[in-house]
mmCIF file of C-alpha atoms in Angstrom:
data_model
loop_
_atom_site.group_PDB
_atom_site.id
_atom_site.type_symbol
_atom_site.label_atom_id
_atom_site.label_comp_id
_atom_site.label_asym_id
_atom_site.label_seq_id
_atom_site.Cartn_x
_atom_site.Cartn_y
_atom_site.Cartn_z
ATOM 1 C CA UNK A 513 -92.422 21.297 -58.317
ATOM 2 C CA UNK A 514 -92.577 19.150 -60.561
ATOM 3 C CA UNK A 515 -90.237 16.528 -62.289
ATOM 4 C CA UNK A 516 -91.532 14.139 -65.580
ATOM 5 C CA UNK A 517 -89.111 11.518 -67.122
ATOM 6 C CA UNK A 518 -90.081 8.918 -69.468
ATOM 7 C CA UNK A 519 -89.096 6.164 -70.991
ATOM 8 C CA UNK A 520 -90.548 2.434 -73.560
ATOM 9 C CA UNK A 521 -91.070 -0.128 -71.469
ATOM 10 C CA UNK A 522 -91.603 -0.242 -67.537
ATOM 11 C CA UNK A 523 -89.969 2.817 -65.989
ATOM 12 C CA UNK A 524 -86.506 1.861 -64.135
ATOM 13 C CA UNK A 525 -84.476 3.546 -61.227
ATOM 14 C CA UNK A 526 -82.614 5.417 -63.988
ATOM 15 C CA UNK A 527 -85.969 6.826 -65.343
ATOM 16 C CA UNK A 528 -86.905 8.260 -61.053
ATOM 17 C CA UNK A 529 -83.314 9.614 -60.978
ATOM 18 C CA UNK A 530 -83.993 11.576 -64.207
ATOM 19 C CA UNK A 531 -87.316 12.943 -62.817
ATOM 20 C CA UNK A 532 -85.742 14.101 -59.489
ATOM 21 C CA UNK A 533 -82.961 16.016 -61.646
ATOM 22 C CA UNK A 534 -85.239 17.341 -63.655
ATOM 23 C CA UNK A 535 -87.033 18.712 -60.809
ATOM 24 C CA UNK A 536 -84.052 21.218 -60.620
ATOM 25 C CA UNK A 537 -85.493 23.282 -63.816
ATOM 26 C CA UNK A 538 -88.288 24.509 -61.121
ATOM 27 C CA UNK A 539 -91.369 23.424 -63.467
ATOM 28 C CA UNK A 540 -93.815 25.118 -61.004
ATOM 29 C CA UNK A 541 -96.629 22.896 -59.823
ATOM 30 C CA UNK A 542 -97.769 23.879 -56.437
ATOM 31 C CA UNK A 543 -101.082 21.493 -55.999
ATOM 32 C CA UNK A 544 -100.915 18.750 -53.486
ATOM 33 C CA UNK A 545 -101.359 15.076 -55.276
ATOM 34 C CA UNK A 546 -104.290 12.716 -54.165
ATOM 35 C CA UNK A 547 -103.859 10.399 -50.989
ATOM 36 C CA UNK A 548 -105.844 7.761 -50.136
ATOM 37 C CA UNK A 549 -107.240 6.369 -53.084
ATOM 38 C CA UNK A 550 -106.992 2.821 -53.452
ATOM 39 C CA UNK A 551 -109.156 1.712 -56.953
ATOM 40 C CA UNK A 552 -108.116 -1.145 -59.830
ATOM 41 C CA UNK A 553 -110.660 -1.577 -62.617
ATOM 42 C CA UNK A 554 -110.921 -4.139 -65.073
ATOM 43 C CA UNK A 555 -113.194 -3.480 -68.173
ATOM 44 C CA UNK A 556 -111.865 -5.828 -70.190
ATOM 45 C CA UNK A 557 -114.143 -7.592 -72.543
ATOM 46 C CA UNK A 558 -113.949 -10.604 -75.135
ATOM 47 C CA UNK A 559 -109.662 -10.242 -74.824
ATOM 48 C CA UNK A 560 -109.462 -13.113 -78.197
ATOM 49 C CA UNK A 561 -105.478 -14.731 -79.228
ATOM 50 C CA UNK A 562 -104.024 -12.017 -81.391
ATOM 51 C CA UNK A 563 -103.729 -15.171 -84.010
ATOM 52 C CA UNK A 564 -107.601 -16.396 -83.505
ATOM 53 C CA UNK A 565 -108.366 -11.706 -83.903
ATOM 54 C CA UNK A 566 -106.310 -12.527 -87.100
ATOM 55 C CA UNK A 567 -108.407 -15.198 -88.133
ATOM 56 C CA UNK A 568 -111.791 -13.684 -87.521
ATOM 57 C CA UNK A 569 -110.463 -10.034 -89.164
ATOM 58 C CA UNK A 570 -109.994 -11.765 -92.403
ATOM 59 C CA UNK A 571 -113.381 -13.680 -92.308
ATOM 60 C CA UNK A 572 -114.988 -10.667 -91.989
ATOM 61 C CA UNK A 573 -112.778 -9.523 -94.871
ATOM 62 C CA UNK A 574 -113.228 -12.310 -97.645
ATOM 63 C CA UNK A 575 -116.938 -11.941 -96.971
ATOM 64 C CA UNK A 576 -117.681 -8.582 -97.720
ATOM 65 C CA UNK A 577 -115.520 -8.975 -100.600
ATOM 66 C CA UNK A 578 -118.186 -12.443 -102.264
ATOM 67 C CA UNK A 579 -120.611 -10.106 -100.869
ATOM 68 C CA UNK A 580 -119.524 -7.287 -102.760
ATOM 69 C CA UNK A 581 -116.945 -7.591 -104.735
ATOM 70 C CA UNK A 582 -117.286 -4.563 -107.057
ATOM 71 C CA UNK A 583 -116.022 -2.860 -103.859
ATOM 72 C CA UNK A 584 -112.501 -2.784 -102.857
ATOM 73 C CA UNK A 585 -112.086 -2.111 -99.357
ATOM 74 C CA UNK A 586 -108.728 -0.179 -97.055
ATOM 75 C CA UNK A 587 -107.527 1.035 -94.122
ATOM 76 C CA UNK A 588 -107.968 -0.863 -90.684
ATOM 77 C CA UNK A 589 -109.247 -3.445 -88.186
ATOM 78 C CA UNK A 590 -107.337 -3.749 -85.096
ATOM 79 C CA UNK A 591 -107.369 -4.944 -81.550
ATOM 80 C CA UNK A 592 -106.413 -1.978 -78.880
ATOM 81 C CA UNK A 593 -105.871 -3.888 -75.304
ATOM 82 C CA UNK A 594 -103.808 -1.100 -72.295
ATOM 83 C CA UNK A 595 -103.503 -0.505 -69.040
ATOM 84 C CA UNK A 596 -103.009 3.090 -67.116
ATOM 85 C CA UNK A 597 -101.779 3.309 -63.539
ATOM 86 C CA UNK A 598 -101.162 5.765 -61.937
ATOM 87 C CA UNK A 599 -99.425 5.943 -57.707
ATOM 88 C CA UNK A 600 -97.761 7.375 -55.324
ATOM 89 C CA UNK A 601 -96.328 7.303 -51.619
ATOM 90 C CA UNK A 602 -99.359 8.714 -50.484
ATOM 91 C CA UNK A 603 -101.597 5.906 -50.800
ATOM 92 C CA UNK A 604 -102.982 6.824 -54.132
ATOM 93 C CA UNK A 605 -103.199 3.357 -56.689
ATOM 94 C CA UNK A 606 -104.884 3.552 -59.763
ATOM 95 C CA UNK A 607 -105.089 1.179 -62.464
ATOM 96 C CA UNK A 608 -107.367 0.941 -65.386
ATOM 97 C CA UNK A 609 -107.581 -1.800 -67.686
ATOM 98 C CA UNK A 610 -108.941 -1.303 -71.684
ATOM 99 C CA UNK A 611 -109.452 -3.079 -74.966
ATOM 100 C CA UNK A 612 -111.820 -2.860 -77.453
ATOM 101 C CA UNK A 613 -111.675 -3.280 -81.187
ATOM 102 C CA UNK A 614 -112.153 -1.080 -84.717
ATOM 103 C CA UNK A 615 -113.207 -1.947 -87.070
ATOM 104 C CA UNK A 616 -112.170 1.484 -89.551
ATOM 105 C CA UNK A 617 -112.679 0.871 -93.986
ATOM 106 C CA UNK A 618 -113.048 3.271 -96.033
ATOM 107 C CA UNK A 619 -114.618 1.415 -99.317
ATOM 108 C CA UNK A 620 -114.606 2.410 -102.611
ATOM 109 C CA UNK A 621 -116.470 1.359 -106.249
ATOM 110 C CA UNK A 622 -113.738 -0.500 -108.779
ATOM 111 C CA UNK A 623 -114.426 1.933 -111.173
ATOM 112 C CA UNK A 624 -114.755 4.980 -109.040
ATOM 113 C CA UNK A 625 -112.631 8.427 -109.536
ATOM 114 C CA UNK A 626 -112.646 8.787 -106.166
ATOM 115 C CA UNK A 627 -110.117 7.889 -103.157
ATOM 116 C CA UNK A 628 -112.900 6.727 -100.994
ATOM 117 C CA UNK A 629 -116.623 6.899 -101.372
ATOM 118 C CA UNK A 630 -117.804 5.894 -98.102
ATOM 119 C CA UNK A 631 -116.999 4.693 -94.443
ATOM 120 C CA UNK A 632 -118.263 1.377 -92.917
ATOM 121 C CA UNK A 633 -117.346 1.139 -89.080
ATOM 122 C CA UNK A 634 -117.809 -0.569 -85.472
ATOM 123 C CA UNK A 635 -116.204 0.044 -82.625
ATOM 124 C CA UNK A 636 -117.255 -2.397 -79.908
ATOM 125 C CA UNK A 637 -115.406 -4.426 -76.601
ATOM 126 C CA UNK A 638 -116.732 -7.788 -78.588
ATOM 127 C CA UNK A 639 -115.658 -8.222 -82.109
ATOM 128 C CA UNK A 640 -118.342 -11.145 -83.565
ATOM 129 C CA UNK A 641 -117.624 -11.513 -88.023
ATOM 130 C CA UNK A 642 -121.695 -12.364 -87.871
ATOM 131 C CA UNK A 643 -122.731 -8.660 -85.964
ATOM 132 C CA UNK A 644 -119.885 -6.834 -87.508
ATOM 133 C CA UNK A 645 -120.982 -7.706 -91.191
ATOM 134 C CA UNK A 646 -124.413 -7.274 -90.547
ATOM 135 C CA UNK A 647 -123.830 -3.387 -89.488
ATOM 136 C CA UNK A 648 -121.310 -2.756 -92.498
ATOM 137 C CA UNK A 649 -123.887 -4.409 -94.517
ATOM 138 C CA UNK A 650 -126.561 -1.910 -93.911
ATOM 139 C CA UNK A 651 -123.951 0.853 -94.869
ATOM 140 C CA UNK A 652 -123.030 -0.893 -98.151
ATOM 141 C CA UNK A 653 -126.208 -1.915 -99.485
ATOM 142 C CA UNK A 654 -127.994 1.911 -98.568
ATOM 143 C CA UNK A 655 -124.526 3.020 -100.648
ATOM 144 C CA UNK A 656 -126.031 0.968 -104.034
ATOM 145 C CA UNK A 657 -128.854 3.107 -104.325
ATOM 146 C CA UNK A 658 -129.692 6.726 -105.122
ATOM 147 C CA UNK A 659 -132.185 8.604 -103.717
ATOM 148 C CA UNK A 660 -133.727 12.090 -104.025
ATOM 149 C CA UNK A 661 -133.369 14.358 -100.679
ATOM 150 C CA UNK A 662 -137.153 15.042 -98.897
ATOM 151 C CA UNK A 663 -138.629 17.958 -99.254
ATOM 152 C CA UNK A 664 -138.268 21.100 -97.227
ATOM 153 C CA UNK A 665 -135.679 22.996 -96.037
ATOM 154 C CA UNK A 666 -135.248 21.377 -92.849
ATOM 155 C CA UNK A 667 -134.129 17.946 -92.240
ATOM 156 C CA UNK A 668 -133.374 15.395 -89.029
ATOM 157 C CA UNK A 669 -129.883 15.373 -88.968
ATOM 158 C CA UNK A 670 -128.157 11.290 -88.074
ATOM 159 C CA UNK A 671 -125.119 12.523 -86.706
ATOM 160 C CA UNK A 672 -121.830 10.888 -84.339
ATOM 161 C CA UNK A 673 -121.448 13.058 -81.619
ATOM 162 C CA UNK A 674 -117.999 14.023 -82.023
ATOM 163 C CA UNK A 675 -118.850 16.287 -84.655
ATOM 164 C CA UNK A 676 -120.598 18.129 -82.008
ATOM 165 C CA UNK A 677 -118.642 17.699 -79.639
ATOM 166 C CA UNK A 678 -115.827 19.182 -80.499
ATOM 167 C CA UNK A 679 -117.500 22.563 -81.191
ATOM 168 C CA UNK A 680 -118.818 22.143 -77.271
ATOM 169 C CA UNK A 681 -115.304 21.083 -76.293
ATOM 170 C CA UNK A 682 -113.535 24.728 -76.898
ATOM 171 C CA UNK A 683 -117.066 26.507 -74.922
ATOM 172 C CA UNK A 684 -116.713 24.267 -71.890
ATOM 173 C CA UNK A 685 -112.894 24.636 -71.245
ATOM 174 C CA UNK A 686 -112.656 26.349 -68.505
ATOM 175 C CA UNK A 687 -109.689 28.351 -69.111
ATOM 176 C CA UNK A 688 -111.900 29.704 -72.311
ATOM 177 C CA UNK A 689 -115.337 30.455 -70.005
ATOM 178 C CA UNK A 690 -113.390 32.018 -67.426
ATOM 179 C CA UNK A 691 -111.488 34.829 -70.134
ATOM 180 C CA UNK A 692 -114.458 35.550 -71.183
ATOM 181 C CA UNK A 693 -113.441 34.150 -74.796
ATOM 182 C CA UNK A 694 -115.805 31.152 -74.752
ATOM 183 C CA UNK A 695 -119.268 31.298 -76.279
ATOM 184 C CA UNK A 696 -120.388 30.450 -73.193
ATOM 185 C CA UNK A 697 -118.277 33.072 -71.244
ATOM 186 C CA UNK A 698 -121.015 34.032 -68.006
ATOM 187 C CA UNK A 699 -123.490 31.784 -68.977
ATOM 188 C CA UNK A 700 -123.328 29.296 -65.995
ATOM 189 C CA UNK A 701 -126.738 28.835 -64.563
ATOM 190 C CA UNK A 702 -128.671 29.923 -67.937
ATOM 191 C CA UNK A 703 -131.590 27.733 -69.668
ATOM 192 C CA UNK A 704 -129.050 27.721 -73.296
ATOM 193 C CA UNK A 705 -130.466 24.247 -74.794
ATOM 194 C CA UNK A 706 -133.473 21.996 -74.950
ATOM 195 C CA UNK A 707 -134.772 20.784 -71.444
ATOM 196 C CA UNK A 708 -134.335 17.366 -73.112
ATOM 197 C CA UNK A 709 -130.343 17.971 -73.369
ATOM 198 C CA UNK A 710 -127.922 16.827 -70.885
ATOM 199 C CA UNK A 711 -124.007 17.045 -71.882
ATOM 200 C CA UNK A 712 -121.758 14.444 -69.527
ATOM 201 C CA UNK A 713 -117.440 14.647 -68.416
ATOM 202 C CA UNK A 714 -118.214 10.804 -69.242
ATOM 203 C CA UNK A 715 -114.506 8.786 -67.243
ATOM 204 C CA UNK A 716 -117.950 5.332 -66.972
ATOM 205 C CA UNK A 717 -117.572 1.959 -68.381
ATOM 206 C CA UNK A 718 -119.846 2.797 -70.989
ATOM 207 C CA UNK A 719 -117.238 4.918 -72.532
ATOM 208 C CA UNK A 720 -114.506 3.053 -75.097
ATOM 209 C CA UNK A 721 -111.735 4.188 -74.345
ATOM 210 C CA UNK A 722 -111.779 6.374 -71.658
ATOM 211 C CA UNK A 723 -110.093 6.165 -68.686
ATOM 212 C CA UNK A 724 -111.899 6.297 -64.475
ATOM 213 C CA UNK A 725 -109.246 8.786 -63.547
ATOM 214 C CA UNK A 726 -107.382 11.335 -64.911
ATOM 215 C CA UNK A 727 -104.000 12.775 -65.477
ATOM 216 C CA UNK A 728 -103.645 13.986 -61.366
ATOM 217 C CA UNK A 729 -105.389 10.953 -60.195
ATOM 218 C CA UNK A 730 -109.130 12.934 -59.799
ATOM 219 C CA UNK A 731 -112.116 10.989 -59.934
ATOM 220 C CA UNK A 732 -116.132 11.782 -60.869
ATOM 221 C CA UNK A 733 -118.442 9.828 -58.395
ATOM 222 C CA UNK A 734 -120.306 7.562 -60.349
ATOM 223 C CA UNK A 735 -117.794 8.469 -63.435
ATOM 224 C CA UNK A 736 -119.848 11.179 -64.911
ATOM 225 C CA UNK A 737 -120.804 14.734 -64.016
ATOM 226 C CA UNK A 738 -123.013 16.936 -65.632
ATOM 227 C CA UNK A 739 -122.128 19.844 -67.419
ATOM 228 C CA UNK A 740 -124.938 20.795 -69.085
ATOM 229 C CA UNK A 741 -128.069 19.289 -67.881
ATOM 230 C CA UNK A 742 -131.541 19.804 -69.275
ATOM 231 C CA UNK A 743 -130.525 22.702 -70.457
ATOM 232 C CA UNK A 744 -128.590 23.946 -67.772
ATOM 233 C CA UNK A 745 -125.400 24.599 -68.193
ATOM 234 C CA UNK A 746 -123.559 23.953 -65.293
ATOM 235 C CA UNK A 747 -120.397 24.538 -64.930
ATOM 236 C CA UNK A 748 -117.505 24.532 -67.549
ATOM 237 C CA UNK A 749 -114.743 21.487 -67.535
ATOM 238 C CA UNK A 750 -111.486 22.479 -65.102
ATOM 239 C CA UNK A 751 -108.253 20.947 -63.924
ATOM 240 C CA UNK A 752 -106.381 21.673 -60.314
ATOM 241 C CA UNK A 753 -104.501 24.610 -62.148
ATOM 242 C CA UNK A 754 -107.653 25.887 -63.660
ATOM 243 C CA UNK A 755 -109.912 25.272 -60.600
ATOM 244 C CA UNK A 756 -106.988 26.911 -58.169
ATOM 245 C CA UNK A 757 -107.132 30.261 -60.032
ATOM 246 C CA UNK A 758 -110.850 30.916 -60.680
ATOM 247 C CA UNK A 759 -112.147 28.936 -57.705
ATOM 248 C CA UNK A 760 -113.957 26.586 -59.764
ATOM 249 C CA UNK A 761 -114.543 22.840 -59.196
ATOM 250 C CA UNK A 762 -112.074 20.734 -60.412
ATOM 251 C CA UNK A 763 -114.303 18.378 -62.987
ATOM 252 C CA UNK A 764 -110.692 15.562 -63.314
ATOM 253 C CA UNK A 765 -110.005 17.781 -66.766
ATOM 254 C CA UNK A 766 -106.206 16.620 -66.802
ATOM 255 C CA UNK A 767 -104.524 15.067 -69.698
ATOM 256 C CA UNK A 768 -101.273 15.244 -71.703
ATOM 257 C CA UNK A 769 -98.954 12.571 -72.681
ATOM 258 C CA UNK A 770 -97.334 10.448 -69.995
ATOM 259 C CA UNK A 771 -94.568 12.300 -70.097
ATOM 260 C CA UNK A 772 -96.080 15.623 -70.395
ATOM 261 C CA UNK A 773 -96.822 17.847 -67.125
ATOM 262 C CA UNK A 774 -100.461 17.488 -66.694
ATOM 263 C CA UNK A 775 -102.691 20.406 -68.659
ATOM 264 C CA UNK A 776 -106.370 20.882 -69.673
ATOM 265 C CA UNK A 777 -107.903 18.176 -71.878
ATOM 266 C CA UNK A 778 -111.379 17.765 -72.627
ATOM 267 C CA UNK A 779 -112.844 14.615 -71.050
ATOM 268 C CA UNK A 780 -114.830 12.625 -72.978
ATOM 269 C CA UNK A 781 -118.419 14.521 -73.063
ATOM 270 C CA UNK A 782 -120.959 12.097 -74.059
ATOM 271 C CA UNK A 783 -125.128 13.141 -74.039
ATOM 272 C CA UNK A 784 -127.743 11.918 -71.939
ATOM 273 C CA UNK A 785 -130.247 9.721 -73.150
ATOM 274 C CA UNK A 786 -133.809 9.148 -71.986
ATOM 275 C CA UNK A 787 -133.754 5.562 -73.096
ATOM 276 C CA UNK A 788 -135.301 5.142 -76.400
ATOM 277 C CA UNK A 789 -134.342 4.300 -79.539
ATOM 278 C CA UNK A 790 -132.860 6.077 -83.137
ATOM 279 C CA UNK A 791 -136.176 4.473 -84.661
ATOM 280 C CA UNK A 792 -138.381 6.031 -81.740
ATOM 281 C CA UNK A 793 -136.673 9.489 -81.204
ATOM 282 C CA UNK A 794 -137.634 9.941 -84.778
ATOM 283 C CA UNK A 795 -141.093 8.272 -84.902
ATOM 284 C CA UNK A 796 -141.578 7.166 -88.154
ATOM 285 C CA UNK A 797 -139.968 10.934 -89.798
ATOM 286 C CA UNK A 798 -137.632 10.831 -92.852
ATOM 287 C CA UNK A 799 -133.641 11.699 -91.404
ATOM 288 C CA UNK A 800 -129.832 11.598 -93.741
ATOM 289 C CA UNK A 801 -127.658 9.276 -91.114
ATOM 290 C CA UNK A 802 -124.247 11.779 -92.449
ATOM 291 C CA UNK A 803 -121.807 8.955 -92.795
ATOM 292 C CA UNK A 804 -118.820 11.360 -94.374
ATOM 293 C CA UNK A 805 -119.050 15.241 -93.320
ATOM 294 C CA UNK A 806 -115.943 17.412 -93.765
ATOM 295 C CA UNK A 807 -114.610 20.442 -94.309
ATOM 296 C CA UNK A 808 -117.469 22.637 -91.748
ATOM 297 C CA UNK A 809 -116.485 24.180 -88.714
ATOM 298 C CA UNK A 810 -118.209 26.908 -86.114
ATOM 299 C CA UNK A 811 -117.633 30.292 -86.491
ATOM 300 C CA UNK A 812 -117.422 32.430 -82.634
ATOM 301 C CA UNK A 813 -121.167 32.852 -82.436
ATOM 302 C CA UNK A 814 -122.037 28.931 -82.595
ATOM 303 C CA UNK A 815 -122.637 28.829 -85.499
ATOM 304 C CA UNK A 816 -122.246 25.775 -87.252
ATOM 305 C CA UNK A 817 -122.016 24.698 -90.782
ATOM 306 C CA UNK A 818 -120.690 21.325 -92.379
ATOM 307 C CA UNK A 819 -120.242 20.101 -96.195
ATOM 308 C CA UNK A 820 -122.194 16.104 -95.885
ATOM 309 C CA UNK A 821 -120.258 13.909 -98.969
ATOM 310 C CA UNK A 822 -122.398 10.762 -98.177
ATOM 311 C CA UNK A 823 -125.785 10.454 -96.150
ATOM 312 C CA UNK A 824 -128.100 7.700 -96.817
ATOM 313 C CA UNK A 825 -131.721 8.364 -95.990
ATOM 314 C CA UNK A 826 -133.080 6.776 -92.973
ATOM 315 C CA UNK A 827 -137.227 5.391 -92.466
ATOM 316 C CA UNK A 828 -138.532 3.667 -89.654
ATOM 317 C CA UNK A 829 -134.604 1.661 -88.756
ATOM 318 C CA UNK A 830 -134.046 0.956 -92.423
ATOM 319 C CA UNK A 831 -131.137 2.886 -94.759
ATOM 320 C CA UNK A 832 -132.888 3.293 -97.852
ATOM 321 C CA UNK A 833 -129.950 4.637 -100.142
ATOM 322 C CA UNK A 834 -127.551 7.176 -101.174
ATOM 323 C CA UNK A 835 -128.669 11.122 -100.701
ATOM 324 C CA UNK A 836 -126.631 13.416 -103.176
ATOM 325 C CA UNK A 837 -124.025 15.771 -101.200
ATOM 326 C CA UNK A 838 -125.902 18.526 -99.728
ATOM 327 C CA UNK A 839 -124.404 21.425 -96.924
ATOM 328 C CA UNK A 840 -126.103 21.275 -93.304
ATOM 329 C CA UNK A 841 -126.313 24.253 -90.616
ATOM 330 C CA UNK A 842 -127.782 26.049 -88.141
ATOM 331 C CA UNK A 843 -126.907 27.722 -84.445
ATOM 332 C CA UNK A 844 -125.336 25.538 -81.891
ATOM 333 C CA UNK A 845 -128.159 26.501 -80.164
ATOM 334 C CA UNK A 846 -130.429 26.187 -82.142
ATOM 335 C CA UNK A 847 -129.236 22.044 -83.097
ATOM 336 C CA UNK A 848 -129.283 22.008 -79.750
ATOM 337 C CA UNK A 849 -132.550 23.676 -78.562
ATOM 338 C CA UNK A 850 -136.011 23.919 -80.638
ATOM 339 C CA UNK A 851 -133.637 21.126 -83.006
ATOM 340 C CA UNK A 852 -133.029 18.621 -80.268
ATOM 341 C CA UNK A 853 -134.247 15.794 -80.903
ATOM 342 C CA UNK A 854 -132.618 13.556 -78.642
ATOM 343 C CA UNK A 855 -128.914 11.330 -78.908
ATOM 344 C CA UNK A 856 -130.245 7.152 -79.154
ATOM 345 C CA UNK A 857 -130.208 4.010 -76.431
ATOM 346 C CA UNK A 858 -129.050 1.823 -78.874
ATOM 347 C CA UNK A 859 -126.106 1.556 -81.274
ATOM 348 C CA UNK A 860 -128.076 0.190 -84.382
ATOM 349 C CA UNK A 861 -125.009 1.577 -86.868
ATOM 350 C CA UNK A 862 -121.641 0.665 -86.128
ATOM 351 C CA UNK A 863 -121.339 0.016 -82.516
ATOM 352 C CA UNK A 864 -122.195 3.649 -81.630
ATOM 353 C CA UNK A 865 -125.014 5.684 -80.111
ATOM 354 C CA UNK A 866 -126.246 8.133 -82.615
ATOM 355 C CA UNK A 867 -127.438 12.222 -82.041
ATOM 356 C CA UNK A 868 -130.724 12.971 -84.664
ATOM 357 C CA UNK A 869 -130.798 17.392 -84.536
ATOM 358 C CA UNK A 870 -133.243 18.855 -86.635
ATOM 359 C CA UNK A 871 -130.754 21.396 -89.471
ATOM 360 C CA UNK A 872 -131.160 23.597 -92.453
ATOM 361 C CA UNK A 873 -130.686 21.653 -95.380
ATOM 362 C CA UNK A 874 -129.064 23.535 -98.800
#
């Protein structure tokens, strides 16, 4: 069984006593704890004094307001620092330290009736105002110029990966997969997608805000494990319970709050890259950089569709203007198959890698 207790701040003897007392609830947890592993990982980058961070944030906003006087900004600029540890009396001692900066701004024209017109963001372990300012300016300058949709029924879309990984994470859930309730059930070992497409469960240093161990103390060799490799479905993700129940591989996918029973949770999913920058991947083709797309979904058969509220015409590494609203759709098997263009090795916008796929435009 397992006993759990939580507290704000540091745990005290009283916290431990409550955890022991909760064993009387007989919450089952018949899985052996991890043993004999010591690893302390410090992934903190530039750690600013809060006063310096506040000063830089105010300077960034001053520059943006001066450059775009008819735009109103809202939302947040934040600095996050955290530590996660997991220890036991069987030789397990894991410690993860991390920090990152997040600039997530909503922007609207002063004469706009909308709540907001576009969004600009930046994520990174450092906070250089020149870099962030230049990045956000690309989006805001493109927003001020209207342009038309390229001709054709299909168009390359440049997407933030989570627009598709949220659906892939459900399809790769080990419980759903082994109960024949997943889009991918029964297809393990089959080539389902493009040979250029690889998807990792990622606990590596490259993944911001990702701990190198899961809630059960499991780690991955090299901190990454392919779930889909060169288009072939290798494995779903699993925690100790799923691995024991279905005799499958444990992929360090236990999660939950610090005072919850560990349970199967989607790990961070990242796309493999062949080393090409976004500009190289698109090789001169026009594309739509999707900034705001909400209201879409994916069917049980894998048909994905979404309205795109805000997107910009991308050509040869530059944003040329704001596209009209449109709808995009495509099967996940097509988007990540014959329509798969790749994941950028660089971070041309927002401090993140971008995914390029060809979709049907409506």
